[in-house]
């Protein structure tokens, strides 16, 4: 499912029409709105099936949040990407991020 952002992004970049990004960001908002407190920690679902939401993780669904923000530069999209390490670095909240990532690659 997370690969669908590529198609939405291509359509947006070709047309400049925000309506190609909005369906994806609405999906992100819907999924993350189903977060629950589990064992005292807020967790977001990553999968939906016949029995509802499951595969809860501590971080909100990240698929396409950073891309949406890069494409639109909209504050609403920026807010969805705030937990992404690269966004934290760009905002000055984690200046050591690139060095840590590079060290991990080596």
mmCIF file of N, CA, C and O in Angstrom:
data_model
loop_
_atom_site.group_PDB
_atom_site.id
_atom_site.type_symbol
_atom_site.label_atom_id
_atom_site.label_comp_id
_atom_site.label_asym_id
_atom_site.label_seq_id
_atom_site.Cartn_x
_atom_site.Cartn_y
_atom_site.Cartn_z
ATOM 1 N N UNK A 1 0.815 -1.189 0.000
ATOM 2 C CA UNK A 1 0.000 0.000 0.000
ATOM 3 C C UNK A 1 0.860 1.255 0.000
ATOM 4 O O UNK A 1 0.547 2.213 -0.680
ATOM 5 N N UNK A 2 1.961 1.253 0.751
ATOM 6 C CA UNK A 2 2.751 2.474 0.877
ATOM 7 C C UNK A 2 3.394 2.897 -0.441
ATOM 8 O O UNK A 2 3.812 4.035 -0.589
ATOM 9 N N UNK A 3 3.469 2.022 -1.419
ATOM 10 C CA UNK A 3 4.066 2.398 -2.714
ATOM 11 C C UNK A 3 3.131 3.261 -3.551
ATOM 12 O O UNK A 3 3.556 3.859 -4.534
ATOM 13 N N UNK A 4 1.865 3.327 -3.182
ATOM 14 C CA UNK A 4 0.908 4.143 -3.928
ATOM 15 C C UNK A 4 1.304 5.611 -3.920
ATOM 16 O O UNK A 4 0.948 6.351 -4.847
ATOM 17 N N UNK A 5 2.069 6.032 -2.917
ATOM 18 C CA UNK A 5 2.477 7.435 -2.847
ATOM 19 C C UNK A 5 3.251 7.850 -4.094
ATOM 20 O O UNK A 5 3.183 8.999 -4.524
ATOM 21 N N UNK A 6 3.929 6.917 -4.726
ATOM 22 C CA UNK A 6 4.698 7.235 -5.934
ATOM 23 C C UNK A 6 3.760 7.705 -7.043
ATOM 24 O O UNK A 6 4.027 8.709 -7.714
ATOM 25 N N UNK A 7 2.656 7.009 -7.239
ATOM 26 C CA UNK A 7 1.690 7.413 -8.257
ATOM 27 C C UNK A 7 1.052 8.751 -7.950
ATOM 28 O O UNK A 7 0.928 9.609 -8.834
ATOM 29 N N UNK A 8 0.654 8.947 -6.693
ATOM 30 C CA UNK A 8 0.074 10.239 -6.303
ATOM 31 C C UNK A 8 1.085 11.363 -6.511
ATOM 32 O O UNK A 8 0.756 12.438 -6.996
ATOM 33 N N UNK A 9 2.333 11.102 -6.135
ATOM 34 C CA UNK A 9 3.373 12.115 -6.284
ATOM 35 C C UNK A 9 3.655 12.451 -7.733
ATOM 36 O O UNK A 9 3.819 13.623 -8.085
ATOM 37 N N UNK A 10 3.710 11.440 -8.588
ATOM 38 C CA UNK A 10 3.932 11.694 -10.011
ATOM 39 C C UNK A 10 2.813 12.551 -10.589
ATOM 40 O O UNK A 10 3.078 13.493 -11.347
ATOM 41 N N UNK A 11 1.577 12.226 -10.244
ATOM 42 C CA UNK A 11 0.442 13.000 -10.742
ATOM 43 C C UNK A 11 0.528 14.447 -10.250
ATOM 44 O O UNK A 11 0.286 15.388 -11.013
ATOM 45 N N UNK A 12 0.896 14.620 -8.988
ATOM 46 C CA UNK A 12 1.015 15.980 -8.440
ATOM 47 C C UNK A 12 2.134 16.755 -9.139
ATOM 48 O O UNK A 12 1.952 17.909 -9.532
ATOM 49 N N UNK A 13 3.282 16.115 -9.305
ATOM 50 C CA UNK A 13 4.410 16.802 -9.920
ATOM 51 C C UNK A 13 4.150 17.148 -11.384
ATOM 52 O O UNK A 13 4.645 18.156 -11.888
ATOM 53 N N UNK A 14 3.360 16.334 -12.070
ATOM 54 C CA UNK A 14 3.027 16.620 -13.469
ATOM 55 C C UNK A 14 1.987 17.715 -13.620
ATOM 56 O O UNK A 14 2.008 18.465 -14.595
ATOM 57 N N UNK A 15 1.078 17.804 -12.639
ATOM 58 C CA UNK A 15 -0.039 18.740 -12.794
ATOM 59 C C UNK A 15 0.012 19.933 -11.842
ATOM 60 O O UNK A 15 -0.596 20.957 -12.125
ATOM 61 N N UNK A 16 0.669 19.755 -10.701
ATOM 62 C CA UNK A 16 0.647 20.803 -9.682
ATOM 63 C C UNK A 16 -0.673 20.866 -8.936
ATOM 64 O O UNK A 16 -0.916 21.790 -8.163
ATOM 65 N N UNK A 17 -1.524 19.885 -9.144
ATOM 66 C CA UNK A 17 -2.860 19.873 -8.555
ATOM 67 C C UNK A 17 -2.833 19.124 -7.218
ATOM 68 O O UNK A 17 -2.610 17.916 -7.172
ATOM 69 N N UNK A 18 -3.124 19.828 -6.160
ATOM 70 C CA UNK A 18 -3.080 19.295 -4.806
ATOM 71 C C UNK A 18 -4.053 18.125 -4.592
ATOM 72 O O UNK A 18 -3.844 17.298 -3.707
ATOM 73 N N UNK A 19 -5.068 18.017 -5.419
ATOM 74 C CA UNK A 19 -6.036 16.942 -5.218
ATOM 75 C C UNK A 19 -5.421 15.560 -5.393
ATOM 76 O O UNK A 19 -6.012 14.562 -4.992
ATOM 77 N N UNK A 20 -4.228 15.475 -5.955
ATOM 78 C CA UNK A 20 -3.556 14.181 -6.062
ATOM 79 C C UNK A 20 -2.822 13.802 -4.777
ATOM 80 O O UNK A 20 -2.527 12.646 -4.557
ATOM 81 N N UNK A 21 -2.531 14.767 -3.941
ATOM 82 C CA UNK A 21 -1.868 14.503 -2.654
ATOM 83 C C UNK A 21 -2.901 14.294 -1.548
ATOM 84 O O UNK A 21 -2.707 13.484 -0.650
ATOM 85 N N UNK A 22 -4.006 14.998 -1.617
ATOM 86 C CA UNK A 22 -5.016 14.946 -0.562
ATOM 87 C C UNK A 22 -5.537 13.542 -0.232
ATOM 88 O O UNK A 22 -5.686 13.226 0.955
ATOM 89 N N UNK A 23 -5.801 12.677 -1.211
ATOM 90 C CA UNK A 23 -6.281 11.334 -0.824
ATOM 91 C C UNK A 23 -5.269 10.587 0.039
ATOM 92 O O UNK A 23 -5.643 9.907 0.995
ATOM 93 N N UNK A 24 -4.018 10.739 -0.295
ATOM 94 C CA UNK A 24 -2.991 10.035 0.483
ATOM 95 C C UNK A 24 -2.885 10.595 1.891
ATOM 96 O O UNK A 24 -2.811 9.848 2.856
ATOM 97 N N UNK A 25 -2.885 11.904 2.029
ATOM 98 C CA UNK A 25 -2.764 12.488 3.365
ATOM 99 C C UNK A 25 -4.008 12.196 4.200
ATOM 100 O O UNK A 25 -3.909 12.041 5.415
ATOM 101 N N UNK A 26 -5.175 12.092 3.564
ATOM 102 C CA UNK A 26 -6.382 11.696 4.297
ATOM 103 C C UNK A 26 -6.251 10.268 4.827
ATOM 104 O O UNK A 26 -6.662 9.980 5.950
ATOM 105 N N UNK A 27 -5.678 9.380 4.029
ATOM 106 C CA UNK A 27 -5.459 8.001 4.487
ATOM 107 C C UNK A 27 -4.544 8.006 5.702
ATOM 108 O O UNK A 27 -4.821 7.339 6.702
ATOM 109 N N UNK A 28 -3.467 8.759 5.651
ATOM 110 C CA UNK A 28 -2.542 8.848 6.787
ATOM 111 C C UNK A 28 -3.289 9.324 8.027
ATOM 112 O O UNK A 28 -3.148 8.748 9.108
ATOM 113 N N UNK A 29 -4.089 10.370 7.873
ATOM 114 C CA UNK A 29 -4.835 10.912 9.009
ATOM 115 C C UNK A 29 -5.842 9.902 9.559
ATOM 116 O O UNK A 29 -5.989 9.765 10.778
ATOM 117 N N UNK A 30 -6.530 9.184 8.675
ATOM 118 C CA UNK A 30 -7.511 8.191 9.123
ATOM 119 C C UNK A 30 -6.826 7.070 9.893
ATOM 120 O O UNK A 30 -7.275 6.672 10.970
ATOM 121 N N UNK A 31 -5.749 6.551 9.336
ATOM 122 C CA UNK A 31 -5.037 5.458 10.009
ATOM 123 C C UNK A 31 -4.548 5.920 11.376
ATOM 124 O O UNK A 31 -4.779 5.266 12.391
ATOM 125 N N UNK A 32 -3.880 7.067 11.417
ATOM 126 C CA UNK A 32 -3.327 7.550 12.687
ATOM 127 C C UNK A 32 -4.407 7.962 13.682
ATOM 128 O O UNK A 32 -4.170 7.946 14.892
ATOM 129 N N UNK A 33 -5.604 8.298 13.202
ATOM 130 C CA UNK A 33 -6.687 8.650 14.131
ATOM 131 C C UNK A 33 -7.203 7.422 14.883
ATOM 132 O O UNK A 33 -7.947 7.557 15.843
ATOM 133 N N UNK A 34 -6.807 6.254 14.457
ATOM 134 C CA UNK A 34 -7.216 5.020 15.131
ATOM 135 C C UNK A 34 -6.169 4.532 16.125
ATOM 136 O O UNK A 34 -6.185 3.366 16.522
ATOM 137 N N UNK A 35 -5.285 5.419 16.515
ATOM 138 C CA UNK A 35 -4.279 5.074 17.523
ATOM 139 C C UNK A 35 -4.966 4.717 18.836
ATOM 140 O O UNK A 35 -6.066 5.196 19.122
ATOM 141 N N UNK A 36 -4.295 3.884 19.612
ATOM 142 C CA UNK A 36 -4.807 3.464 20.924
ATOM 143 C C UNK A 36 -3.681 3.513 21.940
ATOM 144 O O UNK A 36 -2.513 3.420 21.592
ATOM 145 N N UNK A 37 -4.074 3.628 23.177
ATOM 146 C CA UNK A 37 -3.103 3.523 24.259
ATOM 147 C C UNK A 37 -3.025 2.042 24.638
ATOM 148 O O UNK A 37 -4.009 1.444 25.056
ATOM 149 N N UNK A 38 -1.844 1.479 24.459
ATOM 150 C CA UNK A 38 -1.604 0.066 24.758
ATOM 151 C C UNK A 38 -0.426 -0.001 25.717
ATOM 152 O O UNK A 38 0.653 0.507 25.421
ATOM 153 N N UNK A 39 -0.671 -0.595 26.874
ATOM 154 C CA UNK A 39 0.345 -0.705 27.923
ATOM 155 C C UNK A 39 0.937 0.667 28.258
ATOM 156 O O UNK A 39 2.135 0.838 28.416
ATOM 157 N N UNK A 40 0.054 1.676 28.319
ATOM 158 C CA UNK A 40 0.449 3.020 28.710
ATOM 159 C C UNK A 40 1.143 3.825 27.626
ATOM 160 O O UNK A 40 1.616 4.922 27.876
ATOM 161 N N UNK A 41 1.197 3.312 26.400
ATOM 162 C CA UNK A 41 1.889 4.001 25.314
ATOM 163 C C UNK A 41 0.953 4.150 24.118
ATOM 164 O O UNK A 41 0.267 3.204 23.730
ATOM 165 N N UNK A 42 0.923 5.362 23.545
ATOM 166 C CA UNK A 42 0.100 5.591 22.360
ATOM 167 C C UNK A 42 0.738 4.865 21.178
ATOM 168 O O UNK A 42 1.921 5.020 20.901
ATOM 169 N N UNK A 43 -0.077 4.065 20.489
ATOM 170 C CA UNK A 43 0.401 3.298 19.340
ATOM 171 C C UNK A 43 -0.559 3.457 18.171
ATOM 172 O O UNK A 43 -1.764 3.501 18.353
ATOM 173 N N UNK A 44 0.022 3.516 16.974
ATOM 174 C CA UNK A 44 -0.774 3.650 15.752
ATOM 175 C C UNK A 44 -0.850 2.319 15.027
ATOM 176 O O UNK A 44 0.126 1.574 14.991
ATOM 177 N N UNK A 45 -2.005 2.037 14.412
ATOM 178 C CA UNK A 45 -2.144 0.785 13.678
ATOM 179 C C UNK A 45 -1.440 0.880 12.323
ATOM 180 O O UNK A 45 -1.375 1.943 11.721
ATOM 181 N N UNK A 46 -0.938 -0.235 11.869
ATOM 182 C CA UNK A 46 -0.289 -0.279 10.564
ATOM 183 C C UNK A 46 -1.047 -1.147 9.565
ATOM 184 O O UNK A 46 -0.787 -1.088 8.372
ATOM 185 N N UNK A 47 -1.968 -1.977 10.061
ATOM 186 C CA UNK A 47 -2.695 -2.886 9.171
ATOM 187 C C UNK A 47 -4.170 -2.934 9.597
ATOM 188 O O UNK A 47 -4.492 -2.871 10.779
ATOM 189 N N UNK A 48 -5.055 -3.068 8.603
ATOM 190 C CA UNK A 48 -6.483 -3.245 8.855
ATOM 191 C C UNK A 48 -6.923 -4.530 8.181
ATOM 192 O O UNK A 48 -6.580 -4.794 7.028
ATOM 193 N N UNK A 49 -7.679 -5.330 8.900
ATOM 194 C CA UNK A 49 -8.171 -6.596 8.358
ATOM 195 C C UNK A 49 -9.614 -6.829 8.726
ATOM 196 O O UNK A 49 -10.316 -5.910 9.174
ATOM 197 N N UNK A 50 -10.058 -8.059 8.570
ATOM 198 C CA UNK A 50 -11.452 -8.416 8.848
ATOM 199 C C UNK A 50 -11.856 -8.104 10.289
ATOM 200 O O UNK A 50 -13.015 -7.808 10.564
ATOM 201 N N UNK A 51 -10.896 -8.156 11.200
ATOM 202 C CA UNK A 51 -11.193 -7.912 12.613
ATOM 203 C C UNK A 51 -10.810 -6.497 13.054
ATOM 204 O O UNK A 51 -10.687 -6.231 14.239
ATOM 205 N N UNK A 52 -10.599 -5.606 12.106
ATOM 206 C CA UNK A 52 -10.264 -4.218 12.439
ATOM 207 C C UNK A 52 -8.776 -3.936 12.375
ATOM 208 O O UNK A 52 -8.011 -4.624 11.695
ATOM 209 N N UNK A 53 -8.366 -2.905 13.095
ATOM 210 C CA UNK A 53 -6.975 -2.453 13.088
ATOM 211 C C UNK A 53 -6.094 -3.356 13.937
ATOM 212 O O UNK A 53 -6.510 -3.802 14.995
ATOM 213 N N UNK A 54 -4.854 -3.563 13.476
ATOM 214 C CA UNK A 54 -3.881 -4.320 14.260
ATOM 215 C C UNK A 54 -2.469 -3.929 13.847
ATOM 216 O O UNK A 54 -2.288 -3.005 13.054
ATOM 217 N N UNK A 55 -1.491 -4.603 14.374
ATOM 218 C CA UNK A 55 -0.063 -4.295 14.181
ATOM 219 C C UNK A 55 0.224 -2.858 14.645
ATOM 220 O O UNK A 55 0.702 -2.025 13.891
ATOM 221 N N UNK A 56 -0.069 -2.600 15.909
ATOM 222 C CA UNK A 56 0.123 -1.272 16.485
ATOM 223 C C UNK A 56 1.592 -1.049 16.808
ATOM 224 O O UNK A 56 2.252 -1.919 17.376
ATOM 225 N N UNK A 57 2.096 0.138 16.432
ATOM 226 C CA UNK A 57 3.496 0.499 16.670
ATOM 227 C C UNK A 57 3.564 1.862 17.351
ATOM 228 O O UNK A 57 2.654 2.673 17.225
ATOM 229 N N UNK A 58 4.666 2.125 18.058
ATOM 230 C CA UNK A 58 4.770 3.384 18.807
ATOM 231 C C UNK A 58 4.767 4.642 17.942
ATOM 232 O O UNK A 58 4.355 5.694 18.389
ATOM 233 N N UNK A 59 5.207 4.546 16.704
ATOM 234 C CA UNK A 59 5.265 5.736 15.867
ATOM 235 C C UNK A 59 4.079 5.780 14.909
ATOM 236 O O UNK A 59 3.596 4.746 14.458
ATOM 237 N N UNK A 60 3.595 6.984 14.582
ATOM 238 C CA UNK A 60 2.508 7.105 13.611
ATOM 239 C C UNK A 60 2.949 6.555 12.247
ATOM 240 O O UNK A 60 4.137 6.489 11.956
ATOM 241 N N UNK A 61 1.999 6.204 11.419
ATOM 242 C CA UNK A 61 2.298 5.694 10.084
ATOM 243 C C UNK A 61 3.118 6.743 9.327
ATOM 244 O O UNK A 61 2.697 7.888 9.195
ATOM 245 N N UNK A 62 4.303 6.365 8.838
ATOM 246 C CA UNK A 62 5.171 7.339 8.188
ATOM 247 C C UNK A 62 5.086 7.368 6.660
ATOM 248 O O UNK A 62 5.629 8.269 6.040
ATOM 249 N N UNK A 63 4.417 6.420 6.038
ATOM 250 C CA UNK A 63 4.464 6.273 4.586
ATOM 251 C C UNK A 63 3.981 7.507 3.860
ATOM 252 O O UNK A 63 2.817 7.861 3.919
ATOM 253 N N UNK A 64 4.874 8.164 3.180
ATOM 254 C CA UNK A 64 4.519 9.307 2.362
ATOM 255 C C UNK A 64 4.428 10.631 3.083
ATOM 256 O O UNK A 64 4.170 11.649 2.450
ATOM 257 N N UNK A 65 4.638 10.653 4.383
ATOM 258 C CA UNK A 65 4.524 11.930 5.098
ATOM 259 C C UNK A 65 5.628 12.894 4.680
ATOM 260 O O UNK A 65 5.362 14.069 4.439
ATOM 261 N N UNK A 66 6.839 12.405 4.594
ATOM 262 C CA UNK A 66 7.961 13.261 4.214
ATOM 263 C C UNK A 66 7.815 13.727 2.762
ATOM 264 O O UNK A 66 8.023 14.905 2.453
ATOM 265 N N UNK A 67 7.436 12.816 1.889
ATOM 266 C CA UNK A 67 7.251 13.161 0.480
ATOM 267 C C UNK A 67 6.164 14.214 0.308
ATOM 268 O O UNK A 67 6.350 15.197 -0.433
ATOM 269 N N UNK A 68 5.042 14.032 0.989
ATOM 270 C CA UNK A 68 3.947 15.001 0.886
ATOM 271 C C UNK A 68 4.412 16.389 1.298
ATOM 272 O O UNK A 68 4.079 17.391 0.655
ATOM 273 N N UNK A 69 5.184 16.455 2.355
ATOM 274 C CA UNK A 69 5.687 17.748 2.829
ATOM 275 C C UNK A 69 6.660 18.350 1.821
ATOM 276 O O UNK A 69 6.588 19.532 1.496
ATOM 277 N N UNK A 70 7.577 17.548 1.281
ATOM 278 C CA UNK A 70 8.538 18.060 0.298
ATOM 279 C C UNK A 70 7.827 18.608 -0.932
ATOM 280 O O UNK A 70 8.220 19.625 -1.481
ATOM 281 N N UNK A 71 6.795 17.909 -1.376
ATOM 282 C CA UNK A 71 6.103 18.336 -2.586
ATOM 283 C C UNK A 71 5.290 19.591 -2.376
ATOM 284 O O UNK A 71 5.281 20.483 -3.211
ATOM 285 N N UNK A 72 4.579 19.677 -1.268
ATOM 286 C CA UNK A 72 3.628 20.779 -1.088
ATOM 287 C C UNK A 72 4.187 21.938 -0.265
ATOM 288 O O UNK A 72 3.712 23.052 -0.393
ATOM 289 N N UNK A 73 5.128 21.648 0.625
ATOM 290 C CA UNK A 73 5.671 22.636 1.564
ATOM 291 C C UNK A 73 4.560 23.261 2.408
ATOM 292 O O UNK A 73 4.654 24.392 2.876
ATOM 293 N N UNK A 74 3.507 22.515 2.618
ATOM 294 C CA UNK A 74 2.349 22.943 3.393
ATOM 295 C C UNK A 74 2.591 22.614 4.873
ATOM 296 O O UNK A 74 3.071 21.534 5.204
ATOM 297 N N UNK A 75 2.239 23.534 5.774
ATOM 298 C CA UNK A 75 2.436 23.317 7.210
ATOM 299 C C UNK A 75 1.686 22.092 7.721
ATOM 300 O O UNK A 75 2.157 21.398 8.616
ATOM 301 N N UNK A 76 0.515 21.821 7.158
ATOM 302 C CA UNK A 76 -0.269 20.654 7.561
ATOM 303 C C UNK A 76 0.504 19.361 7.224
ATOM 304 O O UNK A 76 0.538 18.427 8.011
ATOM 305 N N UNK A 77 1.136 19.337 6.068
ATOM 306 C CA UNK A 77 1.922 18.173 5.678
ATOM 307 C C UNK A 77 3.217 18.092 6.491
ATOM 308 O O UNK A 77 3.675 16.998 6.830
ATOM 309 N N UNK A 78 3.752 19.231 6.824
ATOM 310 C CA UNK A 78 4.954 19.274 7.657
ATOM 311 C C UNK A 78 4.671 18.665 9.030
ATOM 312 O O UNK A 78 5.490 17.919 9.573
ATOM 313 N N UNK A 79 3.502 18.948 9.578
ATOM 314 C CA UNK A 79 3.147 18.424 10.896
ATOM 315 C C UNK A 79 3.091 16.893 10.884
ATOM 316 O O UNK A 79 3.465 16.250 11.862
ATOM 317 N N UNK A 80 2.647 16.297 9.771
ATOM 318 C CA UNK A 80 2.608 14.835 9.687
ATOM 319 C C UNK A 80 4.006 14.228 9.658
ATOM 320 O O UNK A 80 4.205 13.094 10.057
ATOM 321 N N UNK A 81 4.969 14.976 9.147
ATOM 322 C CA UNK A 81 6.336 14.464 8.972
ATOM 323 C C UNK A 81 7.249 14.785 10.153
ATOM 324 O O UNK A 81 8.414 14.398 10.141
ATOM 325 N N UNK A 82 6.741 15.469 11.169
ATOM 326 C CA UNK A 82 7.600 15.924 12.267
ATOM 327 C C UNK A 82 8.371 14.815 12.960
ATOM 328 O O UNK A 82 9.465 15.043 13.451
ATOM 329 N N UNK A 83 7.816 13.613 13.013
ATOM 330 C CA UNK A 83 8.508 12.515 13.696
ATOM 331 C C UNK A 83 9.564 11.846 12.831
ATOM 332 O O UNK A 83 10.295 10.988 13.311
ATOM 333 N N UNK A 84 9.631 12.213 11.573
ATOM 334 C CA UNK A 84 10.627 11.613 10.683
ATOM 335 C C UNK A 84 12.014 12.169 11.039
ATOM 336 O O UNK A 84 12.175 13.372 11.242
ATOM 337 N N UNK A 85 13.034 11.313 11.137
ATOM 338 C CA UNK A 85 14.369 11.782 11.522
ATOM 339 C C UNK A 85 14.924 12.874 10.605
ATOM 340 O O UNK A 85 15.569 13.809 11.070
ATOM 341 N N UNK A 86 14.662 12.771 9.311
ATOM 342 C CA UNK A 86 15.179 13.784 8.389
ATOM 343 C C UNK A 86 14.496 15.130 8.640
ATOM 344 O O UNK A 86 15.143 16.181 8.615
ATOM 345 N N UNK A 87 13.204 15.114 8.908
ATOM 346 C CA UNK A 87 12.486 16.351 9.220
ATOM 347 C C UNK A 87 13.026 16.965 10.505
ATOM 348 O O UNK A 87 13.204 18.184 10.596
ATOM 349 N N UNK A 88 13.307 16.123 11.500
ATOM 350 C CA UNK A 88 13.886 16.625 12.753
ATOM 351 C C UNK A 88 15.232 17.290 12.492
ATOM 352 O O UNK A 88 15.548 18.335 13.064
ATOM 353 N N UNK A 89 16.019 16.697 11.629
ATOM 354 C CA UNK A 89 17.318 17.282 11.273
ATOM 355 C C UNK A 89 17.127 18.639 10.584
ATOM 356 O O UNK A 89 17.786 19.622 10.938
ATOM 357 N N UNK A 90 16.233 18.702 9.604
ATOM 358 C CA UNK A 90 16.008 19.951 8.876
ATOM 359 C C UNK A 90 15.498 21.062 9.783
ATOM 360 O O UNK A 90 15.778 22.238 9.549
ATOM 361 N N UNK A 91 14.768 20.672 10.822
ATOM 362 C CA UNK A 91 14.229 21.651 11.764
ATOM 363 C C UNK A 91 15.241 22.015 12.850
ATOM 364 O O UNK A 91 14.937 22.803 13.740
ATOM 365 N N UNK A 92 16.423 21.401 12.827
ATOM 366 C CA UNK A 92 17.458 21.709 13.812
ATOM 367 C C UNK A 92 17.307 20.972 15.127
ATOM 368 O O UNK A 92 18.008 21.256 16.098
ATOM 369 N N UNK A 93 16.406 19.984 15.191
ATOM 370 C CA UNK A 93 16.182 19.246 16.433
ATOM 371 C C UNK A 93 17.118 18.054 16.596
ATOM 372 O O UNK A 93 17.209 17.491 17.677
ATOM 373 N N UNK A 94 17.797 17.659 15.527
ATOM 374 C CA UNK A 94 18.687 16.501 15.601
ATOM 375 C C UNK A 94 19.880 16.707 14.667
ATOM 376 O O UNK A 94 19.994 16.070 13.618
ATOM 377 N N UNK A 95 20.799 17.593 15.041
ATOM 378 C CA UNK A 95 21.923 17.905 14.148
ATOM 379 C C UNK A 95 22.863 16.728 13.886
ATOM 380 O O UNK A 95 23.572 16.718 12.888
ATOM 381 N N UNK A 96 22.855 15.720 14.738
ATOM 382 C CA UNK A 96 23.742 14.582 14.547
ATOM 383 C C UNK A 96 23.177 13.485 13.664
ATOM 384 O O UNK A 96 23.854 12.483 13.401
ATOM 385 N N UNK A 97 21.962 13.655 13.161
ATOM 386 C CA UNK A 97 21.319 12.603 12.386
ATOM 387 C C UNK A 97 22.130 12.157 11.167
ATOM 388 O O UNK A 97 22.367 10.949 10.996
ATOM 389 N N UNK A 98 22.583 13.053 10.289
ATOM 390 C CA UNK A 98 23.316 12.579 9.100
ATOM 391 C C UNK A 98 24.589 11.810 9.460
ATOM 392 O O UNK A 98 24.910 10.797 8.835
ATOM 393 N N UNK A 99 25.294 12.259 10.476
ATOM 394 C CA UNK A 99 26.530 11.583 10.879
ATOM 395 C C UNK A 99 26.238 10.183 11.404
ATOM 396 O O UNK A 99 26.944 9.225 11.058
ATOM 397 N N UNK A 100 25.199 10.057 12.224
ATOM 398 C CA UNK A 100 24.815 8.728 12.738
ATOM 399 C C UNK A 100 24.421 7.786 11.614
ATOM 400 O O UNK A 100 24.815 6.616 11.579
ATOM 401 N N UNK A 101 23.633 8.288 10.671
ATOM 402 C CA UNK A 101 23.188 7.451 9.557
ATOM 403 C C UNK A 101 24.361 7.028 8.691
ATOM 404 O O UNK A 101 24.434 5.883 8.249
ATOM 405 N N UNK A 102 25.259 7.950 8.423
ATOM 406 C CA UNK A 102 26.440 7.612 7.630
ATOM 407 C C UNK A 102 27.300 6.571 8.338
ATOM 408 O O UNK A 102 27.759 5.604 7.730
ATOM 409 N N UNK A 103 27.471 6.725 9.656
ATOM 410 C CA UNK A 103 28.253 5.763 10.440
ATOM 411 C C UNK A 103 27.602 4.381 10.390
ATOM 412 O O UNK A 103 28.295 3.356 10.296
ATOM 413 N N UNK A 104 26.277 4.325 10.423
ATOM 414 C CA UNK A 104 25.576 3.032 10.338
ATOM 415 C C UNK A 104 25.790 2.381 8.977
ATOM 416 O O UNK A 104 25.903 1.166 8.874
ATOM 417 N N UNK A 105 25.858 3.188 7.924
ATOM 418 C CA UNK A 105 26.067 2.642 6.580
ATOM 419 C C UNK A 105 27.467 2.022 6.441
ATOM 420 O O UNK A 105 27.642 1.069 5.688
ATOM 421 N N UNK A 106 28.415 2.598 7.165
ATOM 422 C CA UNK A 106 29.766 2.032 7.109
ATOM 423 C C UNK A 106 29.871 0.829 8.000
ATOM 424 O O UNK A 106 30.633 -0.028 7.890
#
